[in-house]
Structures are given as C-alpha cells and as structure tokens.
Amino acid sequence: MILVDKVSSSIKRKSILKDVSMQIREGDSIGVIGPNGAGKSTLLKVLASVLKPSSGELRFEGKPYSHNLKQVRSQIGYVPQEIALFDELKVKEQIPAWSRLASNKVDTQHVNRMVEILRLNQVMDKRTKDLSGGWKRKLNLCIGLLHEPRICLLDEPTVGIDIAAKVDILEWLQCLHQNGMTLVFISHDWYELKQLCSRMLVLDEGVKVFEGDSKHMDDLLNGEVELSQELTNIIKAGKAVNHKKP
Amino acid sequence: MGIQLKVQALLLIKKWRFLLFLITFPSLVLMLLLPFMSLAITESRIPIAWADQDKTDFSKLVLKRISEHERLKVIPVTEMEGGKMVNTGEVEAAFIIEKGFEKQLKTGEADPVITWLRSDSSGLDGFAKEKIAAEAMRLMMNSKAAEFVEEYNSEFTWDKAFEFADQYWEPEPLFRMDFVWVGEGREAKETTLKPEIKGILSFFLIYAMGVGVALKRQLFADKESGLYQRISQFTGHIHFYDASSVLLHITVSFIVMLPGFVFLLFYYDFSFATYTGFVYKTLIILAGFQLFLLILSKLIHKRRLYFAISFGILCAFFLFVH
C-alpha cells in the first residue's frame, strides 16, 4: 500500500529522519514508539504528505507520491498531535465545514455514527476553543476520519485526556481497524500500543532501530538491538506500567 | 473555493466586533482630525493682499475667482494697508487694481493696470501673479471677442457674446496645455484634487493596507497551529485557502476604505465620476498589495519578520505618497 524507501527529512538543516524504510500493508496496525525528538511525528507528516522528504521515495499503490498527490491525500486521514481546528466555530459548524472541505464526498451517515460513538453530540453547541482537552482530541480525531480514509495516521491522539475519553477513542479505533482501516499510531503508552497495534516500529534519533511484531518487542530488551539509554528506559517504563495494569 | 471562502468569511464574521472597530476607527479619527487638518491647510495657503481701486464688475470678478483658489489666501485691503502688510511680511505680495482696470481690459489694452508690490523676502507670490494675470487675460480676450462679434453680427449684444466666449473657459480653458513632468523614471499628470482630499485618501489607503497586513495574522496563527498544513492535506492543496484569504482581505480592506469615499462625496460635494478613477486605482493597489503580502508570507515563516518587513514597506509607501 505505502512503500517508504530510504526516506530522510531535515528541518532547519537538522536531520530528523535518517534513511527510514518501511512498508505499510492494507489492514496493518503499526505502532510507532521512541523518545522525544526521535522523528515519530516527522515520519507521520512525511507519510501524510504534509512534509516533503529531503531524500528517498514514497510510493502509494506503486506510484510515487508526487504523481498522485490528490489521490494519496484523499485516501489518508491524518490526525495531528496539535489541535488543528477552526477555533471560533461551534462543533455543529466545524463538522459540516470540514465535510464540505474534504476532497472526497462525505457520507452523512458515517459522520453521524462517528459523532454518536465519540459522544460529540453532547457538545454540539459549544465553540471549539471553549471545549476541554478531551473533547478537542475527540473532535480532532473525528475531523481526521470524516472522509473515510483507507489509512489513518494518528499522532498521539489520546495524550492529555481523561481515561473515559481515552477508552472511547481506543474502542472506536479498534472498531475501525476491524472494519479494515489501516492504522499508524504514535503513542508513549505501551498499553495503548499493545491493545491496538500488531506491529511495532521503534525510532531513535531519526533511525529505525526495530520493526516487527509487538510480541517480539522483548528482543529489544534482551540486547539484540543496540538502544540509547533513553529508549531503553522508555520501553522498560512502558512494560512496567503494563504489568501494573489489571 | 466557494466553501473555503464561506468558511473563512464565517470565521471573520465571528470576529464582528474587531471588524466593526477596523471599519469605524479611521472615520472616527478623520472626524476628530478634520478641523485641525482644514486649519493647517488654510494656514499653508499663500497670503496676498488685494486693494481694489476700480471697484467694477471685472475687478470684483477677478477677486472672486482668485479667492476660490485653494492655494491662495486673499485679504482685501486698501492700498496703504497692502504696502504695510508686505513690509511686515504678513503677506507675500499686494496687488493694487488701478482705476480704469475694466475699461482698459474691454478695449484690449495690455498696459499695466495692476500694481504688484513685493518685498525681498517674497518667494511664492509669483504663483499668485500668474493666476491674477491669467484671470485678467481671460476677461480681456472675452471682451475683445465680444467686441468683434458685436461689430460684425448685430444679432448678438456685447454681453451675450461675452457670456458665450466665457463658457469656453469652463470647467477648464479650451486649449489648456496639459503639463506632464518626467523625472527619475516616473511620469505623472498634474492632478486636480485638493491637498486635503489627497491627504484623506492617502490616510485611508495606508490604513486599509495596514489592515491587510494585520489580517495576515490569521495565516500565521493557522500555520503555527497546524491548521494550514491540515487543510492542505485534507483538501489536497492549499491554493483555494490562499485565494480565499486574499479575496476576503481585499474585500475587507476595501470596505475599510468605503466610509472615506462616502464621507468625501458628501462632505466635499464631489461627483462620483471624479472619484471613480481613484476607486479603481485604490482597488488595484489593495489587490496588488494583498498578492504581495501572500508571496511574502509564503517566503517568510517567522511572524515577527513578516510584520517588520510589511510595516517597513508601508512606511516607505507613506513617505512616497507624501
């Protein structure tokens, strides 16, 4: 579906991604993990075509991104980490505005279903800037998936929100994945990643250090892959949290 | 494109208080400053003294016409007072209309009929002299024409022929020479707008351009929040967003200028036709400036640098206009 071939990206002459290669197949659910500044968000931006790679190639359905950018963008749903919404609009104005802006025709039934599952109808009359962090995240997610994309790129969609909202979002994503949507998910939460993702990609200082099944993540800690101390700590902490969970 | 326009218009309308302030602010400033501006312009006129010893229709007509000139301040005095005022520097010059002024013009004689008093410090009175001489010449030529017509065509009286000849001087002389000054690569026709109107128009124009610069704040906010990139990703490209913002900002800038145009039309009782050219020119300047700002905002990603450059350009434009 998407082929990433030795992609590098630099921002202000600083190298963020270094020769990253990977493949995303139809129906995959890939978790991306790594310390802050590892290049996770940059990788997602490159995949979403928001950022152009400085070198390397990206292919969608066998064709280079640059040759069919419009199709790529219509098939990819991107949920950025930041709340990128029209602040001044009410929720009931925000959703129709984005529905009309989408390059694909948006199915009203799909939108209504999403609104219902994410319980957004409770805050329809509120202005976006007046919403709490959790509601903003839900709305952010809803907008990213309005046009029923085949692939969804999620950059920490559950960060800084309460558990109830987190559960809503994760259940919804699981449901979408079961219905065939391909997911690429960034999170620092090991539990979330294990719940949602069947494959893991570990980035450290812009370099891909591990890619494989989530059950093989233990290999990382057995010294088979050389990791930075920070990354080792993150994974250990994540596993420790995981063990404590019921 | 239409949807982008609608969304952006909706977002602007949500900030209606800010918009209302933008639109009404220059009008309020204008109302407060206008009395001072008019006073400053009156004070900047060339003062001349006018001593009419002929007191005929012709001499009164010349006085009336030069008094209407926006660059001259005419003070009617006696001959004695005129001389004193020149000596004390109160006026640039004094013009004494000698007895027999009308009679002499009617006969077409060009002997000195106006005495021009000036001092060594007089510098700008030449302009007044030219204007008075032009008015005298107008009367003389009309008189000669009337005399000629009356002699050869008995159907016309002298008054009727004079009136007929005079109409060719309104609104401007028939064979008026259009001076074009050329220098440093620019060429401009002499405009006939009053200085205070030019001042008001340039104030509104620069303000509207400033509003255009300020409205781009939203673009930088959208870039910083990731909204700009998201729209690009979501819709497939960013061209409609850019085009909509440019169109909307041109409209807002133009609306900001409208009270100025309306105010001037009513206050100065000018026909709209006089202003049509200015309205078009204004629209072109605003549109061009918006396009320039769009390119600038694409090239410069730092908000502060963008504003510094934009306001620098506005200041340069302000100096150029004045």
XYZ file of C-alpha atoms in Angstrom:
568
model
C 0.000 0.000 0.000
C 2.638 2.518 1.093
C 6.307 1.934 0.494
C 8.825 4.104 2.289
C 12.264 3.786 0.756
C 15.282 5.335 2.497
C 13.417 8.471 3.423
C 15.306 11.268 5.168
C 13.958 14.568 6.369
C 15.674 17.678 7.668
C 14.189 20.719 9.353
C 16.330 23.875 9.530
C 19.384 21.856 8.428
C 18.871 19.456 11.314
C 18.469 15.869 10.260
C 15.287 14.458 11.807
C 14.769 11.230 9.855
C 17.670 9.198 8.523
C 17.167 6.651 5.742
C 13.977 5.166 7.133
C 12.472 2.332 5.098
C 9.251 0.516 5.835
C 6.171 -0.928 4.236
C 2.566 -0.370 5.225
C 0.202 -3.053 4.000
C -3.576 -2.942 3.745
C -5.115 -3.672 7.157
C -1.894 -3.139 9.116
C -1.912 -1.516 12.523
C 1.530 -0.163 13.240
C 2.580 1.396 16.496
C 5.416 3.920 16.383
C 7.395 4.388 19.554
C 10.516 6.264 20.518
C 11.833 9.027 22.780
C 11.006 12.694 22.234
C 12.758 14.019 19.156
C 13.138 10.538 17.649
C 11.342 11.645 14.471
C 7.977 9.930 15.027
C 5.820 12.965 14.204
C 8.056 13.853 11.264
C 7.631 10.330 9.885
C 3.861 10.687 10.115
C 3.960 14.119 8.455
C 6.021 12.695 5.617
C 3.579 9.792 5.258
C 0.653 12.233 5.263
C 2.416 14.342 2.587
C 2.360 17.361 4.868
C 6.151 17.412 4.769
C 8.335 16.665 1.767
C 11.221 14.299 2.433
C 14.668 15.701 1.694
C 15.668 12.394 0.115
C 14.249 8.939 -0.509
C 11.000 7.883 -2.098
C 7.420 7.311 -1.054
C 5.047 5.212 -3.123
C 1.321 4.769 -2.775
C -0.188 1.785 -4.597
C 3.064 1.518 -6.511
C 3.065 5.113 -7.770
C 5.293 7.874 -6.399
C 3.511 10.291 -4.076
C 4.331 13.277 -6.286
C 2.483 11.696 -9.245
C -0.845 11.266 -7.498
C -0.785 13.575 -4.513
C -4.501 14.295 -4.631
C -5.383 10.596 -4.512
C -2.862 9.980 -1.723
C -4.366 12.771 0.344
C -7.906 11.600 -0.233
C -7.012 8.093 0.973
C -5.066 9.179 4.027
C -6.604 10.510 7.203
C -4.129 12.450 9.288
C -4.778 13.343 12.910
C -2.016 15.690 14.032
C -0.826 15.927 17.596
C -1.786 19.587 17.774
C -5.473 20.534 17.760
C -5.648 21.914 14.236
C -9.250 23.117 14.060
C -11.164 26.341 13.428
C -11.184 27.660 16.988
C -14.021 30.120 16.572
C -16.513 27.652 15.115
C -19.029 25.700 17.132
C -18.793 21.910 16.930
C -22.004 21.827 14.876
C -20.381 24.264 12.400
C -16.943 22.662 12.475
C -18.011 19.203 11.315
C -20.057 20.377 8.275
C -17.292 22.834 7.333
C -14.667 20.082 7.166
C -17.142 17.730 5.484
C -17.524 20.246 2.664
C -13.804 20.923 2.507
C -12.931 17.246 2.056
C -11.800 16.197 -1.405
C -13.947 13.028 -1.121
C -17.696 13.044 -0.803
C -18.510 12.631 2.862
C -21.190 10.168 3.894
C -23.550 11.847 6.382
C -24.446 8.517 7.984
C -20.773 7.820 8.644
C -20.371 11.256 10.214
C -23.438 10.803 12.390
C -22.195 7.414 13.534
C -18.812 8.875 14.446
C -20.430 11.759 16.309
C -22.555 9.294 18.231
C -19.717 6.929 19.142
C -17.430 9.757 20.212
C -20.430 11.334 22.009
C -19.786 14.657 20.353
C -23.500 15.466 20.280
C -23.131 16.486 23.934
C -21.023 19.493 22.930
C -22.518 20.440 19.555
C -23.407 23.986 20.614
C -20.050 24.764 22.166
C -17.326 26.716 20.457
C -14.224 24.642 19.789
C -11.977 26.916 21.795
C -14.241 26.513 24.821
C -14.045 22.702 24.797
C -11.938 20.737 27.272
C -8.784 18.959 26.073
C -10.538 15.596 25.822
C -13.384 16.907 23.692
C -10.943 18.733 21.456
C -8.989 15.500 20.926
C -12.179 13.633 20.061
C -13.192 16.335 17.623
C -9.686 16.385 16.152
C -9.934 12.650 15.585
C -13.444 12.920 14.151
C -12.312 15.529 11.595
C -9.310 13.404 10.565
C -11.595 10.481 9.778
C -14.562 12.334 8.273
C -13.776 11.383 4.706
C -13.494 7.651 5.473
C -9.831 7.271 4.576
C -8.272 3.858 3.996
C -5.235 4.692 6.093
C -5.279 6.646 9.294
C -2.172 8.295 10.695
C -2.624 9.196 14.350
C -0.102 11.314 16.227
C -0.691 10.746 19.943
C -4.467 11.141 19.690
C -5.025 10.329 23.354
C -2.371 12.446 25.003
C -3.531 14.570 27.939
C -7.114 13.340 28.089
C -9.123 11.574 30.764
C -9.490 7.805 30.869
C -13.151 7.792 29.788
C -12.355 9.749 26.646
C -9.298 7.584 26.017
C -11.365 4.407 26.220
C -13.922 5.889 23.784
C -11.212 6.750 21.287
C -9.373 3.428 21.531
C -12.574 1.414 21.169
C -13.530 3.450 18.138
C -10.117 2.940 16.552
C -10.263 -0.793 17.248
C -13.648 -0.886 15.612
C -12.322 0.941 12.544
C -9.338 -1.381 12.311
C -11.584 -4.425 12.496
C -13.532 -2.950 9.590
C -10.369 -2.874 7.500
C -8.809 0.502 8.164
C -5.031 0.649 8.190
C -3.630 2.418 11.256
C -0.300 4.026 12.025
C -0.356 5.129 15.632
C 2.145 7.121 17.680
C 1.975 6.828 21.416
C 4.156 6.743 24.518
C 1.636 4.469 26.176
C 2.736 0.846 25.888
C -0.663 -0.431 26.934
C -2.415 1.506 24.172
C 0.056 0.322 21.574
C -0.252 -3.334 22.569
C -4.039 -3.064 22.589
C -4.246 -1.548 19.147
C -1.154 -2.478 17.138
C 0.058 -5.769 15.756
C 3.364 -4.354 14.502
C 5.815 -2.026 16.172
C 8.283 0.433 14.747
C 10.897 1.876 17.051
C 12.677 5.094 16.152
C 15.665 6.533 17.928
C 17.394 9.753 16.856
C 15.740 9.552 13.456
C 16.887 5.994 12.791
C 14.655 2.926 12.654
C 16.063 0.584 15.298
C 13.376 -2.056 15.330
C 10.441 -3.220 13.266
C 8.491 -6.372 13.991
C 5.580 -7.979 15.792
C 4.719 -6.449 19.120
C 5.287 -9.791 20.819
C 8.912 -9.636 19.710
C 9.451 -6.342 21.450
C 11.164 -8.240 24.279
C 14.073 -8.769 21.857
C 14.788 -5.116 22.251
C 15.459 -5.520 25.902
C 17.451 -8.733 25.516
C 20.299 -6.754 23.984
C 19.800 -7.961 20.427
C 19.349 -4.376 19.276
C 21.566 -1.530 20.440
C 19.388 1.139 22.013
C 20.001 4.517 23.586
C 19.626 4.596 27.332
C 16.597 6.898 26.984
C 14.807 4.480 24.684
C 15.598 1.523 26.911
C 14.152 3.447 29.841
C 11.016 4.301 27.892
C 10.393 0.707 26.909
C 11.148 -0.584 30.390
C 8.871 2.025 31.939
C 6.169 1.152 29.449
C 6.401 -2.533 30.253
C 6.404 -1.774 33.973
C 3.217 0.251 33.600
C 1.780 -2.535 31.516
C 2.454 -5.122 34.245
C 0.626 -2.993 36.782
C -2.465 -2.726 34.646
C -5.248 -5.129 35.504
C -13.087 27.612 -3.495
C -16.606 28.743 -2.585
C -16.567 26.588 0.534
C -13.172 27.911 1.611
C -14.487 31.421 1.075
C -17.608 30.679 3.100
C -15.647 29.150 5.973
C -13.165 31.996 6.108
C -15.932 34.589 5.839
C -17.763 32.832 8.675
C -14.596 32.951 10.793
C -14.229 36.670 10.092
C -17.864 37.383 10.861
C -17.391 35.640 14.204
C -14.933 38.431 14.989
C -17.505 41.131 14.128
C -16.504 43.416 16.975
C -12.939 43.529 15.701
C -14.196 44.102 12.145
C -16.515 46.891 13.247
C -13.628 48.558 15.029
C -11.432 48.267 11.917
C -14.100 49.881 9.759
C -15.167 52.683 12.097
C -11.767 53.593 13.515
C -10.469 55.641 10.525
C -13.788 57.505 10.231
C -13.620 58.469 13.904
C -10.011 59.581 13.546
C -10.954 61.574 10.455
C -13.834 63.319 12.221
C -11.558 64.262 15.098
C -8.687 65.423 12.911
C -10.572 67.142 10.099
C -10.999 70.541 11.799
C -7.269 70.631 12.567
C -6.420 69.445 9.071
C -8.576 72.121 7.407
C -6.979 74.731 9.656
C -3.479 73.543 8.783
C -4.301 73.629 5.073
C -5.827 77.138 5.345
C -2.719 78.322 7.167
C -0.490 76.872 4.457
C -2.126 78.999 1.707
C -0.140 81.851 0.113
C -1.354 85.111 1.686
C -1.789 88.064 -0.656
C -3.334 91.482 -0.139
C -5.885 92.799 -2.624
C -6.555 96.530 -2.974
C -9.365 97.240 -5.403
C -9.448 100.845 -6.517
C -11.532 100.201 -9.623
C -14.484 98.511 -7.868
C -16.095 97.412 -11.119
C -17.689 94.111 -12.169
C -14.398 92.964 -13.700
C -12.256 93.697 -10.658
C -14.825 92.047 -8.356
C -14.944 89.022 -10.652
C -11.163 88.591 -10.561
C -11.207 88.867 -6.764
C -13.980 86.261 -6.547
C -12.173 83.833 -8.825
C -8.759 84.026 -7.177
C -10.330 83.856 -3.712
C -11.772 80.468 -4.693
C -8.299 79.111 -5.440
C -7.291 76.559 -2.798
C -3.674 77.693 -2.673
C -4.336 81.408 -2.227
C -5.490 83.300 0.807
C -6.734 86.715 -0.406
C -7.070 89.557 2.097
C -8.996 92.619 0.770
C -7.275 95.825 1.962
C -6.645 99.439 0.988
C -3.516 100.399 -0.940
C -1.810 101.772 2.197
C -2.564 98.670 4.241
C -1.312 96.445 1.420
C 2.065 98.168 1.379
C 2.389 97.862 5.132
C 1.492 94.205 5.114
C 4.145 93.478 2.509
C 6.757 95.308 4.560
C 5.860 93.469 7.763
C 5.837 90.140 5.927
C 2.165 89.441 6.738
C 1.512 88.798 3.070
C 3.715 87.592 0.255
C 2.608 90.422 -2.024
C -0.049 93.065 -2.521
C -1.905 93.591 -5.779
C -3.425 97.013 -6.408
C -6.101 97.147 -9.060
C -5.787 100.593 -10.535
C -8.738 102.750 -11.590
C -9.735 102.087 -15.197
C -8.996 98.351 -14.928
C -12.268 97.243 -16.517
C -12.246 99.979 -19.137
C -8.736 99.118 -20.229
C -9.429 95.375 -20.457
C -12.545 95.979 -22.525
C -10.537 97.922 -25.049
C -7.983 95.129 -25.146
C -5.048 97.211 -23.969
C -2.379 95.394 -22.042
C -0.787 98.382 -20.374
C -0.093 97.949 -16.651
C -3.412 98.055 -14.844
C -2.366 96.054 -11.767
C 0.429 97.156 -9.459
C 2.364 94.358 -7.842
C 4.025 95.146 -4.511
C 6.505 92.689 -3.122
C 9.457 92.579 -0.765
C 12.846 90.861 -0.998
C 11.570 88.077 1.250
C 8.640 87.291 -1.059
C 9.099 83.914 -2.649
C 5.765 82.351 -3.504
C 3.930 85.409 -4.855
C 4.872 84.560 -8.435
C 2.208 81.889 -8.357
C -0.445 84.446 -7.324
C 0.737 86.840 -10.008
C 0.330 84.144 -12.667
C -3.193 83.353 -11.522
C -4.270 87.025 -11.462
C -2.690 87.656 -14.858
C -4.493 84.600 -16.257
C -7.846 85.892 -14.967
C -7.202 89.358 -16.412
C -6.205 87.824 -19.744
C -9.402 85.767 -19.754
C -11.524 88.889 -19.293
C -9.559 90.771 -21.928
C -9.863 88.027 -24.533
C -13.575 87.605 -23.883
C -14.045 91.378 -24.210
C -12.145 91.502 -27.499
C -14.143 88.560 -28.823
C -17.440 90.190 -27.763
C -16.430 93.457 -29.356
C -15.565 91.699 -32.613
C -18.842 89.718 -32.694
C -20.943 92.777 -31.883
C -19.313 94.676 -34.746
C -19.954 92.005 -37.384
C -23.143 90.371 -36.154
C -25.912 92.635 -34.958
C -27.923 89.718 -33.572
C -25.502 89.415 -30.656
C -25.188 92.062 -27.954
C -21.796 92.614 -26.283
C -22.975 90.959 -23.010
C -24.335 87.909 -24.808
C -21.161 87.460 -26.861
C -19.007 87.913 -23.713
C -21.011 85.280 -21.893
C -20.752 82.944 -24.886
C -16.971 83.384 -25.118
C -16.567 82.894 -21.378
C -18.218 79.467 -21.395
C -15.170 78.085 -23.250
C -13.116 78.664 -20.110
C -15.289 76.349 -18.009
C -14.605 73.949 -16.475
C -11.139 74.443 -17.985
C -9.810 76.568 -20.866
C -10.481 75.075 -24.280
C -6.848 74.920 -25.325
C -5.417 74.037 -21.963
C -1.867 72.800 -22.003
C -1.516 69.527 -20.103
C 1.795 69.648 -18.299
C 3.464 66.310 -17.771
C 6.543 66.200 -15.633
C 9.066 63.479 -16.197
C 11.919 62.630 -13.917
C 13.701 59.709 -12.262
C 11.825 57.207 -14.351
C 8.336 58.286 -13.353
C 5.760 60.257 -15.200
C 2.673 61.858 -13.756
C -0.091 64.150 -14.853
C -0.896 67.079 -12.665
C -3.919 66.086 -10.635
C -6.677 68.489 -9.765
C -7.563 67.052 -6.350
C -7.351 69.348 -3.381
C -4.469 68.663 -0.984
C -6.772 67.826 1.946
C -8.636 65.270 -0.186
C -5.352 63.726 -1.258
C -4.342 63.627 2.407
C -7.562 61.940 3.483
C -7.430 59.424 0.643
C -3.817 58.508 1.352
C -4.610 58.184 5.068
C -7.432 55.749 4.286
C -5.352 53.877 1.722
C -2.416 53.367 4.054
C -4.770 52.391 6.860
C -6.503 49.845 4.590
C -3.130 48.427 3.574
C -2.209 48.212 7.256
C -5.435 46.311 7.890
C -4.419 43.932 5.086
C -1.086 43.337 6.818
C -2.776 42.761 10.175
C -5.321 40.311 8.732
C -2.462 38.022 7.674
C -2.012 37.360 11.396
C -4.599 34.595 10.996
C -2.465 32.884 8.336
C 0.500 32.709 10.705
C -1.739 31.506 13.537
C -3.069 28.770 11.230
C 0.470 27.773 10.283
C 1.568 27.620 13.900
C -1.468 25.593 14.978
C -1.009 23.143 12.112
C -4.372 24.103 10.601
C -2.769 25.375 7.396
C -0.964 22.049 6.846
C -4.087 20.126 7.769
C -6.219 21.988 5.235
C -3.559 21.320 2.614
C -3.575 17.609 3.493
C -7.339 17.377 3.834
C -8.356 19.210 0.682
C -5.453 18.075 -1.483
C -3.888 21.543 -1.883
C -3.735 24.965 -0.291
C -4.448 27.178 -3.323
C -8.128 27.724 -2.526
C -7.319 28.646 1.055
C -4.775 31.222 -0.162
C -7.049 32.585 -2.879
C -9.982 32.863 -0.465
C -7.936 34.689 2.131
C -6.600 37.124 -0.499
C -10.107 37.797 -1.854
C -11.545 38.259 1.596
C -8.748 40.535 2.741
C -9.074 42.694 -0.379
C -12.794 42.981 0.352
C -12.236 43.906 3.994
C -9.533 46.443 3.066
C -11.867 47.972 0.514
C -14.770 48.090 2.975
C -12.427 49.835 5.393
C -11.859 52.494 2.717
C -15.543 52.927 1.826
C -16.506 55.294 4.665
C -13.688 57.532 3.484
C -15.053 57.660 -0.048
C -18.628 58.167 1.109
C -17.566 60.830 3.573
C -15.627 62.724 0.928
C -18.500 62.564 -1.535
C -20.882 64.137 0.956
C -18.523 66.495 2.671
C -16.951 67.957 -0.443
C -19.959 67.533 -2.694
C -17.941 65.963 -5.499
C -19.490 63.925 -8.243
C -18.801 60.217 -8.016
C -17.329 60.343 -11.510
C -14.369 62.331 -10.188
C -13.691 59.544 -7.763
C -14.282 56.548 -9.995
C -10.693 56.585 -11.187
C -9.466 56.763 -7.630
C -11.751 53.943 -6.558
C -10.387 51.691 -9.320
C -6.818 52.695 -8.586
C -7.381 52.009 -4.898
C -8.802 48.595 -5.653
C -5.830 47.749 -7.860
C -3.348 48.941 -5.225
C -5.103 46.929 -2.494
C -5.291 43.797 -4.653
C -1.643 44.102 -5.676
C -0.588 44.657 -2.094
C -2.533 41.609 -0.909
C -0.880 39.428 -3.528
C 2.482 40.801 -2.485
C 1.683 40.017 1.173
C 0.691 36.481 0.238
C 4.016 35.922 -1.522
C 5.835 37.492 1.414
C 4.044 35.245 3.894
C 4.985 32.222 1.789
C 8.641 33.202 1.747
C 8.893 34.280 5.360
C 7.835 31.850 8.024
C 8.644 33.970 11.046
C 5.684 36.113 12.059
C 7.772 38.961 13.517
C 9.991 39.229 10.458
C 6.931 39.311 8.207
C 5.358 42.138 10.205
C 8.631 44.069 10.363
C 9.070 43.897 6.572
C 5.399 44.672 5.856
C 5.330 47.729 8.093
C 8.652 48.871 6.667
C 7.097 48.749 3.207
C 4.012 50.612 4.475
C 6.189 53.356 5.928
C 8.116 53.639 2.656
C 4.800 53.854 0.784
C 3.593 56.548 3.181
C 6.724 58.622 2.540
C 6.382 58.068 -1.209
C 2.726 59.193 -1.205
C 3.626 62.360 0.683
